[in-house]
Amino acid sequence: MAEEKKNNAKEIPDKTGYIIAAGVPLINPGNIFPEGFLRKEIPISDSGELEVIRHYSRLSKNNFSLDANFYPLGSCTMKYNPKINEYLANLEGFCGIHPCQDQRDTQGALELLYNLQQVLCEITGMKRFSLEPSSGAQGEFTGISIIRKYHQVKGSKKTKIIVPDSAHGTNPATASMCGFETITVESDSRGLIDINKLEQLLDDDVAAVMLTNPNTLGLFEKNILEISRLIHSKGGLLYYDGANFNPLLGITKPSLMGFDVVHLNLHKTFSTPHGTGGPGAGALGVVEELADFLPVPIVVKKDQSFYFDYSLKHSIGRVRSFYGNFSVLVRAYAYILRLGAQGLLRAAQNSVINANYLRVKLQLLYEVAYPFICMHEVVLSAQRQKEKGASALDISKRLIDYGIHPPTMYFPLIVKEALMVEPTETENKKTLDNFIRIMVEINNEIDTDISKVKDAPHRTSVKRVDEVRAARFPDLKWSAEKSSKQ
Ligand SMILES: *Cc1c(COP(=O)(O)O)cnc(C)c1O
């Protein structure tokens, strides 16, 4: 206790000369910070260990997690995070190294990065991979920056990127961030790219077509070879948004479909953790012609040792500090090694079987937006339920009461009242049957006692929040007074 008191009272001058003293008013010597932003005191409670543990355990139960519940979030592949990955990423040799350490001391880590680059090349058919980008969106930014530089080096002025209307929002955002004009191509009645409309849009100004295949409706783009031929005939490139490559692992490769640049979300396809914007890894691969444009450094192997290569001729430079989200990369590599080629193929098959099982079992009650065999996800539409007074949002909120995370809602934008469900390959039949039972039950509730659905969730500590207000006027400051009112 005496020791604790001493610590509490200890004054720790930091580099800027500020005095931080627990429980003691802070001073602001240079008046650098406006008064309003300074804490008057740091409230440190004198609770005992048991109370603190109970407090945080209780808070943790308010979190929705994959370890506790089913999480069928379409397009975002929230599959389980194998615990062995955590164990491996936490090995001293991986988590105890420093990014500035001499390369001779970190050969094991470099070998892992090299092997992961190689195995991703094998999986996608690309020539070379960079592990630097730390999210899908950053992978896209890296890929489209490469495409921009490639056209510049060739001396061709190209100003447009074509993106389908079903695309993930990051695709048009990336094209704009890289200075291109985004042109939208419509989907046809089968949910695929309208080839005739694409042909009309293609001209010499098009730098690339950005595609997801299977697309965000969960459908395989059957005309992909024709699309590839069309864009290449205009001197443009084909970009693959492989955020969710899980349904095609071991079945086909982006290279066979004619793609030139590929990003993979390791945090979706290869089971590493994600959520709230990170930590992720959006590894980026390219065909031989683009290999010298990748960000530096990449890891190369020479005479049985591994080192960073900064000498790529046309490199776009760095896209982040150091070498990627290293501990995420360790987890992805562990997952790939553990499954092996046969296991990855089974994962792909299971992801497709699971989504189609849900599609067939639910299609009598919920409209299927595009009623065809799907890949890893199925887009339902709550149009019928909406006509009876309960929207996709209401159904999603009611699912929370049943311990299920809401699916992705109102996306893709071209489907009304969309509920985009991805069960993932790692869920068993019992979990899927339970989900089906609950979706049937919610549909019954809409007919018999709609307030159960309209007023949901009933069992959470926070009810429906005003999401628009939360986005426009975020209240990011904690106050004891506000917190006690909740
Ligand atoms: C998730 C996703 C992205 C973006 O990935 P982030 O890691 O969230 O930036 C891009 N495209 C598709 C199809 C996705 O599902």
Short mmCIF file of C-alpha atoms and ligand atoms in Angstrom, two decimals:
data_model
loop_
_atom_site.label_atom_id
_atom_site.label_comp_id
_atom_site.label_asym_id
_atom_site.label_seq_id
_atom_site.Cartn_x
_atom_site.Cartn_y
_atom_site.Cartn_z
CA MET A 1 0.00 0.00 0.00
CA ALA A 2 2.80 2.39 0.92
CA GLU A 3 4.47 1.53 -2.37
CA GLU A 4 1.25 2.29 -4.26
CA LYS A 5 0.90 5.69 -2.59
CA LYS A 6 4.45 6.56 -3.54
CA ASN A 7 3.82 5.64 -7.17
CA ASN A 8 0.64 7.62 -7.27
CA ALA A 9 2.41 10.69 -6.07
CA LYS A 10 5.44 10.28 -8.27
CA GLU A 11 6.02 13.09 -10.69
CA ILE A 12 7.21 12.03 -14.11
CA PRO A 13 8.59 14.89 -16.18
CA ASP A 14 8.24 13.92 -19.82
CA LYS A 15 10.37 15.10 -22.72
CA THR A 16 8.51 18.34 -23.22
CA GLY A 17 8.91 19.34 -19.59
CA TYR A 18 5.31 18.63 -18.64
CA ILE A 19 4.73 17.29 -15.21
CA ILE A 20 2.35 14.37 -15.08
CA ALA A 21 1.31 13.63 -11.56
CA ALA A 22 -1.49 11.26 -10.71
CA GLY A 23 -4.25 12.95 -8.83
CA VAL A 24 -2.42 16.31 -8.88
CA PRO A 25 -3.54 19.14 -11.19
CA LEU A 26 -1.44 19.22 -14.31
CA ILE A 27 0.57 22.22 -15.25
CA ASN A 28 1.09 23.53 -18.73
CA PRO A 29 4.44 25.33 -18.65
CA GLY A 30 4.71 26.70 -22.15
CA ASN A 31 0.95 27.15 -22.45
CA ILE A 32 1.28 25.10 -25.59
CA PHE A 33 -2.04 23.33 -25.18
CA PRO A 34 -5.26 25.33 -24.99
CA GLU A 35 -6.64 25.08 -21.45
CA GLY A 36 -9.80 23.35 -22.64
CA PHE A 37 -7.82 20.33 -23.79
CA LEU A 38 -5.96 19.76 -20.53
CA ARG A 39 -7.16 17.32 -17.95
CA LYS A 40 -7.50 18.91 -14.56
CA GLU A 41 -6.73 15.64 -12.84
CA ILE A 42 -6.20 11.99 -13.62
CA PRO A 43 -8.85 10.01 -11.79
CA ILE A 44 -7.17 6.89 -10.46
CA SER A 45 -9.51 4.73 -8.47
CA ASP A 46 -8.39 2.98 -5.30
CA SER A 47 -10.30 -0.19 -6.19
CA GLY A 48 -8.85 -3.56 -5.35
CA GLU A 49 -7.70 -6.07 -7.93
CA LEU A 50 -10.87 -8.16 -7.75
CA GLU A 51 -13.11 -5.17 -8.44
CA VAL A 52 -10.93 -4.10 -11.34
CA ILE A 53 -11.01 -7.59 -12.87
CA ARG A 54 -14.77 -7.81 -12.47
CA HIS A 55 -15.19 -4.39 -14.01
CA TYR A 56 -13.22 -5.26 -17.13
CA SER A 57 -14.68 -8.78 -17.42
CA ARG A 58 -18.16 -7.25 -17.33
CA LEU A 59 -17.21 -4.68 -19.97
CA SER A 60 -15.68 -7.39 -22.18
CA LYS A 61 -19.01 -9.23 -22.18
CA ASN A 62 -20.60 -6.19 -23.78
CA ASN A 63 -18.37 -6.78 -26.76
CA PHE A 64 -19.58 -8.89 -29.59
CA SER A 65 -16.84 -11.32 -30.53
CA LEU A 66 -16.20 -14.23 -32.81
CA ASP A 67 -15.06 -16.26 -29.84
CA ALA A 68 -18.53 -15.94 -28.36
CA ASN A 69 -20.99 -15.64 -31.25
CA PHE A 70 -21.81 -16.27 -34.91
CA TYR A 71 -20.75 -13.33 -37.08
CA PRO A 72 -22.15 -13.66 -40.64
CA LEU A 73 -20.89 -10.32 -41.94
CA GLY A 74 -21.01 -10.36 -45.75
CA SER A 75 -18.02 -9.00 -47.66
CA CYS A 76 -15.97 -8.80 -44.48
CA THR A 77 -15.28 -12.49 -43.81
CA MET A 78 -15.28 -12.60 -40.04
CA LYS A 79 -14.07 -16.12 -39.57
CA TYR A 80 -12.53 -17.47 -36.45
CA ASN A 81 -8.97 -16.64 -35.47
CA PRO A 82 -7.19 -19.90 -34.68
CA LYS A 83 -5.58 -19.78 -31.26
CA ILE A 84 -2.43 -21.48 -32.52
CA ASN A 85 -1.82 -18.38 -34.65
CA GLU A 86 -1.80 -16.26 -31.50
CA TYR A 87 0.66 -18.63 -29.85
CA LEU A 88 3.00 -18.55 -32.83
CA ALA A 89 2.84 -14.78 -33.33
CA ASN A 90 3.74 -14.37 -29.67
CA LEU A 91 6.91 -16.45 -29.83
CA GLU A 92 9.85 -14.44 -28.52
CA GLY A 93 11.72 -14.63 -31.82
CA PHE A 94 8.82 -12.94 -33.61
CA CYS A 95 7.49 -10.44 -31.13
CA GLY A 96 10.81 -9.59 -29.45
CA ILE A 97 12.60 -8.27 -32.52
CA HIS A 98 13.00 -4.64 -33.49
CA PRO A 99 12.40 -3.39 -37.05
CA CYS A 100 15.77 -1.61 -37.01
CA GLN A 101 17.66 -4.72 -35.92
CA ASP A 102 20.49 -5.93 -38.16
CA GLN A 103 19.26 -8.20 -40.94
CA ARG A 104 21.81 -10.85 -39.91
CA ASP A 105 19.97 -11.17 -36.58
CA THR A 106 16.50 -11.49 -38.07
CA GLN A 107 17.01 -14.15 -40.75
CA GLY A 108 14.14 -16.27 -39.41
CA ALA A 109 11.65 -13.41 -39.64
CA LEU A 110 12.90 -12.50 -43.12
CA GLU A 111 12.58 -16.12 -44.22
CA LEU A 112 8.98 -16.13 -43.04
CA LEU A 113 8.24 -12.94 -45.02
CA TYR A 114 9.96 -14.38 -48.08
CA ASN A 115 8.07 -17.67 -47.84
CA LEU A 116 4.76 -15.85 -47.42
CA GLN A 117 5.48 -13.72 -50.52
CA GLN A 118 6.24 -16.93 -52.44
CA VAL A 119 3.19 -18.84 -51.30
CA LEU A 120 0.90 -15.89 -52.14
CA CYS A 121 2.47 -15.85 -55.63
CA GLU A 122 1.68 -19.54 -55.93
CA ILE A 123 -1.92 -19.08 -54.75
CA THR A 124 -2.64 -16.16 -57.11
CA GLY A 125 -0.31 -16.87 -60.04
CA MET A 126 1.31 -13.45 -59.63
CA LYS A 127 5.05 -12.96 -60.15
CA ARG A 128 5.94 -10.94 -57.06
CA PHE A 129 4.23 -9.83 -53.84
CA SER A 130 4.64 -6.93 -51.44
CA LEU A 131 3.51 -7.42 -47.84
CA GLU A 132 3.71 -3.73 -47.02
CA PRO A 133 0.08 -2.51 -47.33
CA SER A 134 -1.76 -2.80 -44.03
CA SER A 135 -5.37 -2.94 -45.16
CA GLY A 136 -7.41 -3.85 -48.19
CA ALA A 137 -7.91 -0.18 -49.00
CA GLN A 138 -4.16 0.45 -48.75
CA GLY A 139 -3.52 -2.56 -50.99
CA GLU A 140 -5.84 -1.01 -53.57
CA PHE A 141 -4.10 2.35 -53.23
CA THR A 142 -0.75 0.66 -53.76
CA GLY A 143 -2.03 -1.31 -56.77
CA ILE A 144 -3.66 1.64 -58.50
CA SER A 145 -0.57 3.81 -57.80
CA ILE A 146 1.46 1.13 -59.57
CA ILE A 147 -0.94 1.16 -62.53
CA ARG A 148 -0.70 4.97 -62.67
CA LYS A 149 3.11 4.84 -62.70
CA TYR A 150 3.17 2.02 -65.25
CA HIS A 151 1.17 4.12 -67.72
CA GLN A 152 3.35 7.17 -66.96
CA VAL A 153 6.54 5.25 -67.65
CA LYS A 154 5.05 3.99 -70.92
CA GLY A 155 4.19 7.56 -71.79
CA SER A 156 0.47 6.92 -72.15
CA LYS A 157 -1.93 9.40 -70.61
CA LYS A 158 -4.83 7.55 -69.06
CA THR A 159 -7.32 9.26 -66.84
CA LYS A 160 -10.18 6.85 -66.04
CA ILE A 161 -10.84 3.74 -64.00
CA ILE A 162 -13.94 1.62 -64.54
CA VAL A 163 -15.63 0.18 -61.46
CA PRO A 164 -18.86 -1.88 -61.37
CA ASP A 165 -21.91 -0.52 -59.54
CA SER A 166 -21.77 -3.47 -57.14
CA ALA A 167 -18.18 -2.62 -56.07
CA HIS A 168 -16.98 -2.19 -52.52
CA GLY A 169 -16.85 1.54 -51.68
CA THR A 170 -13.08 1.48 -51.34
CA ASN A 171 -12.72 0.82 -55.11
CA PRO A 172 -14.07 4.16 -56.40
CA ALA A 173 -12.46 5.88 -53.39
CA THR A 174 -9.07 4.44 -54.34
CA ALA A 175 -9.44 5.45 -57.99
CA SER A 176 -10.23 9.01 -56.90
CA MET A 177 -7.40 9.12 -54.34
CA CYS A 178 -5.00 8.19 -57.14
CA GLY A 179 -6.27 11.05 -59.28
CA PHE A 180 -8.42 9.07 -61.72
CA GLU A 181 -11.95 9.72 -62.82
CA THR A 182 -14.19 6.85 -61.69
CA ILE A 183 -16.57 5.51 -64.32
CA THR A 184 -19.33 3.19 -63.12
CA VAL A 185 -20.41 0.22 -65.20
CA GLU A 186 -23.84 -1.26 -64.49
CA SER A 187 -24.65 -4.84 -63.59
CA ASP A 188 -27.11 -6.80 -65.70
CA SER A 189 -30.15 -8.79 -64.53
CA ARG A 190 -27.91 -11.70 -63.53
CA GLY A 191 -25.87 -9.47 -61.23
CA LEU A 192 -22.84 -9.62 -63.52
CA ILE A 193 -21.10 -6.87 -65.46
CA ASP A 194 -23.08 -5.79 -68.47
CA ILE A 195 -20.52 -6.58 -71.17
CA ASN A 196 -22.14 -4.37 -73.81
CA LYS A 197 -22.16 -1.38 -71.49
CA LEU A 198 -18.54 -2.10 -70.55
CA GLU A 199 -17.56 -2.16 -74.20
CA GLN A 200 -19.20 1.22 -74.75
CA LEU A 201 -17.29 2.72 -71.83
CA LEU A 202 -13.89 1.36 -72.84
CA ASP A 203 -11.65 3.79 -74.66
CA ASP A 204 -7.96 4.66 -74.78
CA ASP A 205 -8.26 6.80 -71.63
CA VAL A 206 -9.11 3.84 -69.40
CA ALA A 207 -6.15 2.92 -67.20
CA ALA A 208 -7.78 -0.09 -65.55
CA VAL A 209 -10.93 -1.99 -64.71
CA MET A 210 -11.22 -2.82 -60.99
CA LEU A 211 -13.12 -6.00 -60.28
CA THR A 212 -14.02 -8.31 -57.46
CA ASN A 213 -14.57 -11.90 -58.52
CA PRO A 214 -16.72 -13.35 -57.08
CA ASN A 215 -18.33 -9.93 -57.00
CA THR A 216 -19.96 -8.37 -53.95
CA LEU A 217 -23.22 -10.13 -54.81
CA GLY A 218 -21.32 -13.36 -54.19
CA LEU A 219 -21.53 -14.25 -57.89
CA PHE A 220 -18.74 -15.44 -60.15
CA GLU A 221 -18.11 -13.14 -63.11
CA LYS A 222 -18.48 -15.67 -65.92
CA ASN A 223 -17.29 -13.32 -68.66
CA ILE A 224 -14.02 -12.57 -66.96
CA LEU A 225 -11.82 -13.72 -69.86
CA GLU A 226 -13.77 -11.56 -72.28
CA ILE A 227 -13.51 -8.59 -69.91
CA SER A 228 -9.77 -9.18 -69.65
CA ARG A 229 -9.43 -9.32 -73.43
CA LEU A 230 -11.41 -6.09 -73.86
CA ILE A 231 -9.45 -3.99 -71.36
CA HIS A 232 -6.08 -5.30 -72.53
CA SER A 233 -6.95 -4.53 -76.14
CA LYS A 234 -7.19 -0.86 -75.10
CA GLY A 235 -3.83 -0.94 -73.34
CA GLY A 236 -5.44 -0.91 -69.89
CA LEU A 237 -4.88 -3.26 -66.96
CA LEU A 238 -7.17 -5.49 -64.89
CA TYR A 239 -7.15 -5.02 -61.12
CA TYR A 240 -8.37 -7.78 -58.79
CA ASP A 241 -9.92 -6.86 -55.46
CA GLY A 242 -9.21 -10.15 -53.75
CA ALA A 243 -10.24 -9.03 -50.27
CA ASN A 244 -12.25 -12.23 -49.99
CA PHE A 245 -10.41 -14.84 -51.99
CA ASN A 246 -11.62 -17.66 -49.72
CA PRO A 247 -14.13 -19.20 -52.19
CA LEU A 248 -11.52 -19.66 -54.93
CA LEU A 249 -8.48 -20.85 -52.98
CA GLY A 250 -6.96 -23.78 -54.86
CA ILE A 251 -9.77 -23.70 -57.44
CA THR A 252 -8.50 -21.00 -59.77
CA LYS A 253 -6.01 -18.13 -59.79
CA PRO A 254 -6.40 -14.45 -60.68
CA SER A 255 -3.59 -14.90 -63.24
CA LEU A 256 -5.70 -17.48 -65.09
CA MET A 257 -8.57 -14.97 -65.22
CA GLY A 258 -6.32 -12.36 -66.84
CA PHE A 259 -5.67 -10.09 -63.84
CA ASP A 260 -2.48 -8.02 -63.67
CA VAL A 261 -2.62 -6.73 -60.08
CA VAL A 262 -4.14 -8.43 -57.04
CA HIS A 263 -4.62 -7.50 -53.43
CA LEU A 264 -5.58 -10.05 -50.81
CA ASN A 265 -6.94 -9.17 -47.40
CA LEU A 266 -5.00 -11.53 -45.17
CA HIS A 267 -7.39 -10.48 -42.39
CA LYS A 268 -10.33 -11.92 -44.31
CA THR A 269 -9.04 -14.69 -46.56
CA PHE A 270 -6.39 -16.04 -44.18
CA SER A 271 -8.09 -15.80 -40.79
CA THR A 272 -6.06 -13.06 -39.11
CA PRO A 273 -7.92 -10.78 -36.70
CA HIS A 274 -9.60 -7.62 -37.88
CA GLY A 275 -12.22 -5.14 -36.88
CA THR A 276 -12.50 -1.43 -36.24
CA GLY A 277 -10.13 -0.67 -39.08
CA GLY A 278 -7.23 -2.87 -38.16
CA PRO A 279 -4.78 -4.39 -37.69
CA GLY A 280 -4.88 -5.74 -41.21
CA ALA A 281 -2.72 -6.75 -44.12
CA GLY A 282 -3.59 -6.07 -47.75
CA ALA A 283 -0.76 -7.92 -49.49
CA LEU A 284 -0.32 -6.87 -53.10
CA GLY A 285 0.82 -9.04 -56.02
CA VAL A 286 1.62 -8.16 -59.62
CA VAL A 287 2.47 -9.88 -62.90
CA GLU A 288 6.04 -9.89 -64.21
CA GLU A 289 5.65 -6.71 -66.27
CA LEU A 290 4.82 -4.75 -63.10
CA ALA A 291 7.24 -6.48 -60.73
CA ASP A 292 9.67 -3.53 -60.64
CA PHE A 293 6.94 -1.10 -59.60
CA LEU A 294 6.19 -2.64 -56.18
CA PRO A 295 6.86 -0.67 -53.00
CA VAL A 296 10.31 -1.19 -51.50
CA PRO A 297 11.74 -3.05 -49.78
CA ILE A 298 10.75 -6.56 -50.72
CA VAL A 299 12.45 -9.60 -49.21
CA VAL A 300 14.73 -11.56 -51.53
CA LYS A 301 16.78 -14.71 -51.10
CA LYS A 302 20.40 -15.06 -52.15
CA ASP A 303 22.79 -17.88 -51.30
CA GLN A 304 20.56 -19.26 -48.56
CA SER A 305 20.20 -15.89 -46.82
CA PHE A 306 17.47 -13.29 -46.91
CA TYR A 307 17.69 -9.53 -47.22
CA PHE A 308 15.72 -6.42 -48.10
CA ASP A 309 15.91 -5.32 -51.72
CA TYR A 310 15.48 -1.58 -52.28
CA SER A 311 16.61 -1.62 -55.90
CA LEU A 312 13.35 -2.03 -57.84
CA LYS A 313 13.74 0.18 -60.91
CA HIS A 314 10.31 1.82 -61.04
CA SER A 315 9.24 1.39 -57.41
CA ILE A 316 6.43 3.68 -56.29
CA GLY A 317 8.33 4.01 -52.98
CA ARG A 318 7.09 3.12 -49.55
CA VAL A 319 3.44 2.94 -48.56
CA ARG A 320 4.05 2.46 -44.83
CA SER A 321 6.85 2.38 -42.33
CA PHE A 322 9.00 -0.73 -42.08
CA TYR A 323 7.84 -4.02 -43.62
CA GLY A 324 4.12 -4.55 -43.14
CA ASN A 325 2.03 -5.61 -40.20
CA PHE A 326 4.51 -8.27 -39.18
CA SER A 327 2.58 -10.16 -36.49
CA VAL A 328 -0.47 -10.34 -38.77
CA LEU A 329 1.76 -11.78 -41.49
CA VAL A 330 3.02 -14.46 -39.08
CA ARG A 331 -0.58 -15.48 -38.34
CA ALA A 332 -1.53 -15.65 -42.03
CA TYR A 333 1.51 -17.79 -42.82
CA ALA A 334 0.70 -20.09 -39.91
CA TYR A 335 -2.86 -20.54 -41.23
CA ILE A 336 -1.64 -21.34 -44.75
CA LEU A 337 0.95 -23.85 -43.51
CA ARG A 338 -1.48 -25.50 -41.15
CA LEU A 339 -4.11 -26.04 -43.85
CA GLY A 340 -1.76 -26.84 -46.72
CA ALA A 341 -2.93 -26.95 -50.34
CA GLN A 342 -5.65 -29.53 -49.67
CA GLY A 343 -6.90 -27.69 -46.60
CA LEU A 344 -7.15 -24.37 -48.45
CA LEU A 345 -9.15 -26.07 -51.18
CA ARG A 346 -11.50 -27.53 -48.56
CA ALA A 347 -11.87 -24.11 -46.97
CA ALA A 348 -12.93 -22.73 -50.38
CA GLN A 349 -15.41 -25.55 -50.93
CA ASN A 350 -16.90 -25.21 -47.45
CA SER A 351 -17.32 -21.45 -47.83
CA VAL A 352 -19.37 -22.02 -50.99
CA ILE A 353 -21.40 -24.93 -49.60
CA ASN A 354 -22.23 -23.01 -46.43
CA ALA A 355 -23.46 -19.91 -48.28
CA ASN A 356 -25.56 -21.97 -50.68
CA TYR A 357 -27.06 -23.97 -47.80
CA LEU A 358 -28.30 -20.72 -46.25
CA ARG A 359 -29.52 -19.46 -49.62
CA VAL A 360 -31.62 -22.54 -50.32
CA LYS A 361 -32.98 -22.82 -46.77
CA LEU A 362 -33.97 -19.16 -46.52
CA GLN A 363 -35.16 -18.41 -50.05
CA LEU A 364 -38.79 -19.28 -49.32
CA LEU A 365 -39.10 -16.56 -46.68
CA TYR A 366 -36.50 -14.02 -47.73
CA GLU A 367 -36.05 -12.88 -51.29
CA VAL A 368 -32.66 -13.76 -52.76
CA ALA A 369 -31.55 -10.69 -54.70
CA TYR A 370 -30.03 -12.72 -57.54
CA PRO A 371 -31.38 -16.26 -57.22
CA PHE A 372 -28.46 -18.19 -58.63
CA ILE A 373 -25.80 -20.46 -57.20
CA CYS A 374 -23.54 -18.18 -55.23
CA MET A 375 -19.97 -18.38 -54.01
CA HIS A 376 -19.02 -17.54 -50.39
CA GLU A 377 -21.86 -15.14 -49.62
CA VAL A 378 -25.51 -14.65 -50.41
CA VAL A 379 -27.36 -11.34 -50.63
CA LEU A 380 -30.88 -11.56 -49.24
CA SER A 381 -33.41 -8.78 -49.61
CA ALA A 382 -35.89 -7.98 -46.83
CA GLN A 383 -38.26 -6.36 -49.36
CA ARG A 384 -41.22 -8.60 -48.37
CA GLN A 385 -40.61 -7.99 -44.67
CA LYS A 386 -40.27 -4.24 -45.34
CA GLU A 387 -43.72 -4.24 -46.94
CA LYS A 388 -45.06 -5.70 -43.69
CA GLY A 389 -43.33 -2.94 -41.71
CA ALA A 390 -39.97 -4.37 -40.64
CA SER A 391 -36.83 -3.26 -42.50
CA ALA A 392 -33.45 -4.90 -42.99
CA LEU A 393 -32.25 -2.70 -40.12
CA ASP A 394 -35.01 -3.96 -37.78
CA ILE A 395 -34.20 -7.59 -38.61
CA SER A 396 -30.51 -6.95 -38.01
CA LYS A 397 -31.23 -5.38 -34.62
CA ARG A 398 -33.46 -8.32 -33.66
CA LEU A 399 -30.67 -10.77 -34.55
CA ILE A 400 -28.59 -9.15 -31.79
CA ASP A 401 -31.19 -10.27 -29.23
CA TYR A 402 -30.64 -13.82 -30.43
CA GLY A 403 -26.86 -13.51 -30.00
CA ILE A 404 -26.06 -13.19 -33.69
CA HIS A 405 -24.11 -10.33 -35.22
CA PRO A 406 -26.10 -8.48 -37.91
CA PRO A 407 -25.12 -9.28 -41.49
CA THR A 408 -23.83 -6.45 -43.69
CA MET A 409 -26.85 -4.24 -44.37
CA TYR A 410 -27.87 -2.03 -47.29
CA PHE A 411 -24.88 -3.18 -49.33
CA PRO A 412 -24.32 -3.74 -52.21
CA LEU A 413 -26.14 -0.52 -53.00
CA ILE A 414 -27.95 -2.02 -55.99
CA VAL A 415 -30.02 -4.36 -53.76
CA LYS A 416 -32.96 -2.89 -51.85
CA GLU A 417 -33.16 -3.83 -48.15
CA ALA A 418 -30.01 -5.88 -48.60
CA LEU A 419 -28.89 -8.35 -45.96
CA MET A 420 -25.57 -9.70 -47.10
CA VAL A 421 -24.72 -12.93 -45.35
CA GLU A 422 -21.38 -14.68 -45.31
CA PRO A 423 -21.44 -17.72 -43.02
CA THR A 424 -17.74 -18.46 -43.77
CA GLU A 425 -16.06 -21.82 -44.12
CA THR A 426 -15.32 -22.19 -40.44
CA GLU A 427 -18.91 -22.55 -39.20
CA ASN A 428 -20.51 -25.95 -38.80
CA LYS A 429 -23.98 -27.13 -39.84
CA LYS A 430 -25.36 -26.81 -36.31
CA THR A 431 -24.51 -23.09 -36.24
CA LEU A 432 -26.03 -22.56 -39.68
CA ASP A 433 -29.21 -24.45 -38.71
CA ASN A 434 -29.52 -22.29 -35.62
CA PHE A 435 -29.19 -19.14 -37.75
CA ILE A 436 -31.85 -20.42 -40.16
CA ARG A 437 -34.18 -21.20 -37.24
CA ILE A 438 -33.73 -17.68 -35.90
CA MET A 439 -34.29 -16.01 -39.28
CA VAL A 440 -37.53 -18.04 -39.62
CA GLU A 441 -38.52 -17.04 -36.09
CA ILE A 442 -37.92 -13.34 -36.80
CA ASN A 443 -40.06 -13.61 -39.92
CA ASN A 444 -42.83 -15.14 -37.74
CA GLU A 445 -42.51 -12.34 -35.23
CA ILE A 446 -43.02 -9.79 -38.01
CA ASP A 447 -46.37 -11.48 -38.74
CA THR A 448 -47.47 -11.97 -35.13
CA ASP A 449 -45.91 -9.30 -32.91
CA ILE A 450 -43.94 -6.86 -35.02
CA SER A 451 -42.94 -4.65 -32.07
CA LYS A 452 -40.51 -7.38 -30.97
CA VAL A 453 -38.60 -6.66 -34.16
CA LYS A 454 -39.25 -2.92 -34.48
CA ASP A 455 -38.08 -2.17 -30.93
CA ALA A 456 -35.08 -4.51 -30.92
CA PRO A 457 -32.54 -4.90 -29.50
CA HIS A 458 -34.13 -5.53 -26.11
CA ARG A 459 -31.18 -7.04 -24.27
CA THR A 460 -28.23 -4.79 -24.93
CA SER A 461 -26.91 -2.07 -22.64
CA VAL A 462 -27.18 0.45 -25.48
CA LYS A 463 -30.26 0.45 -27.73
CA ARG A 464 -30.35 1.90 -31.21
CA VAL A 465 -27.99 4.77 -31.63
CA ASP A 466 -28.41 7.66 -34.01
CA GLU A 467 -25.77 6.52 -36.47
CA VAL A 468 -25.90 9.60 -38.67
CA ARG A 469 -25.44 11.86 -35.67
CA ALA A 470 -22.66 9.66 -34.33
CA ALA A 471 -20.81 9.98 -37.65
CA ARG A 472 -21.40 13.70 -38.11
CA PHE A 473 -20.89 14.84 -34.51
CA PRO A 474 -18.68 12.26 -32.82
CA ASP A 475 -18.45 12.74 -29.08
CA LEU A 476 -15.03 11.37 -28.30
CA LYS A 477 -14.43 12.75 -24.84
CA TRP A 478 -15.07 10.60 -21.82
CA SER A 479 -16.58 12.19 -18.78
CA ALA A 480 -17.38 10.55 -15.46
CA GLU A 481 -20.70 12.34 -15.38
CA LYS A 482 -21.84 11.12 -18.82
CA SER A 483 -20.61 7.62 -18.13
CA SER A 484 -22.58 7.33 -14.88
CA LYS A 485 -25.75 8.44 -16.66
CA GLN A 486 -25.60 5.60 -19.18
C1 LIG B 1 -13.12 -5.40 -46.90
C2 LIG B 1 -13.04 -5.13 -48.33
C3 LIG B 1 -12.20 -4.12 -48.83
C4 LIG B 1 -11.40 -3.18 -47.93
O1 LIG B 1 -10.54 -3.81 -47.03
P1 LIG B 1 -10.09 -3.06 -45.68
O2 LIG B 1 -9.05 -3.94 -45.08
O3 LIG B 1 -11.31 -2.95 -44.84
O4 LIG B 1 -9.54 -1.72 -46.07
C5 LIG B 1 -12.13 -3.94 -50.19
N1 LIG B 1 -12.88 -4.70 -51.02
C6 LIG B 1 -13.71 -5.68 -50.59
C7 LIG B 1 -14.49 -6.49 -51.57
C8 LIG B 1 -13.83 -5.92 -49.22
O5 LIG B 1 -14.67 -6.86 -48.78
#
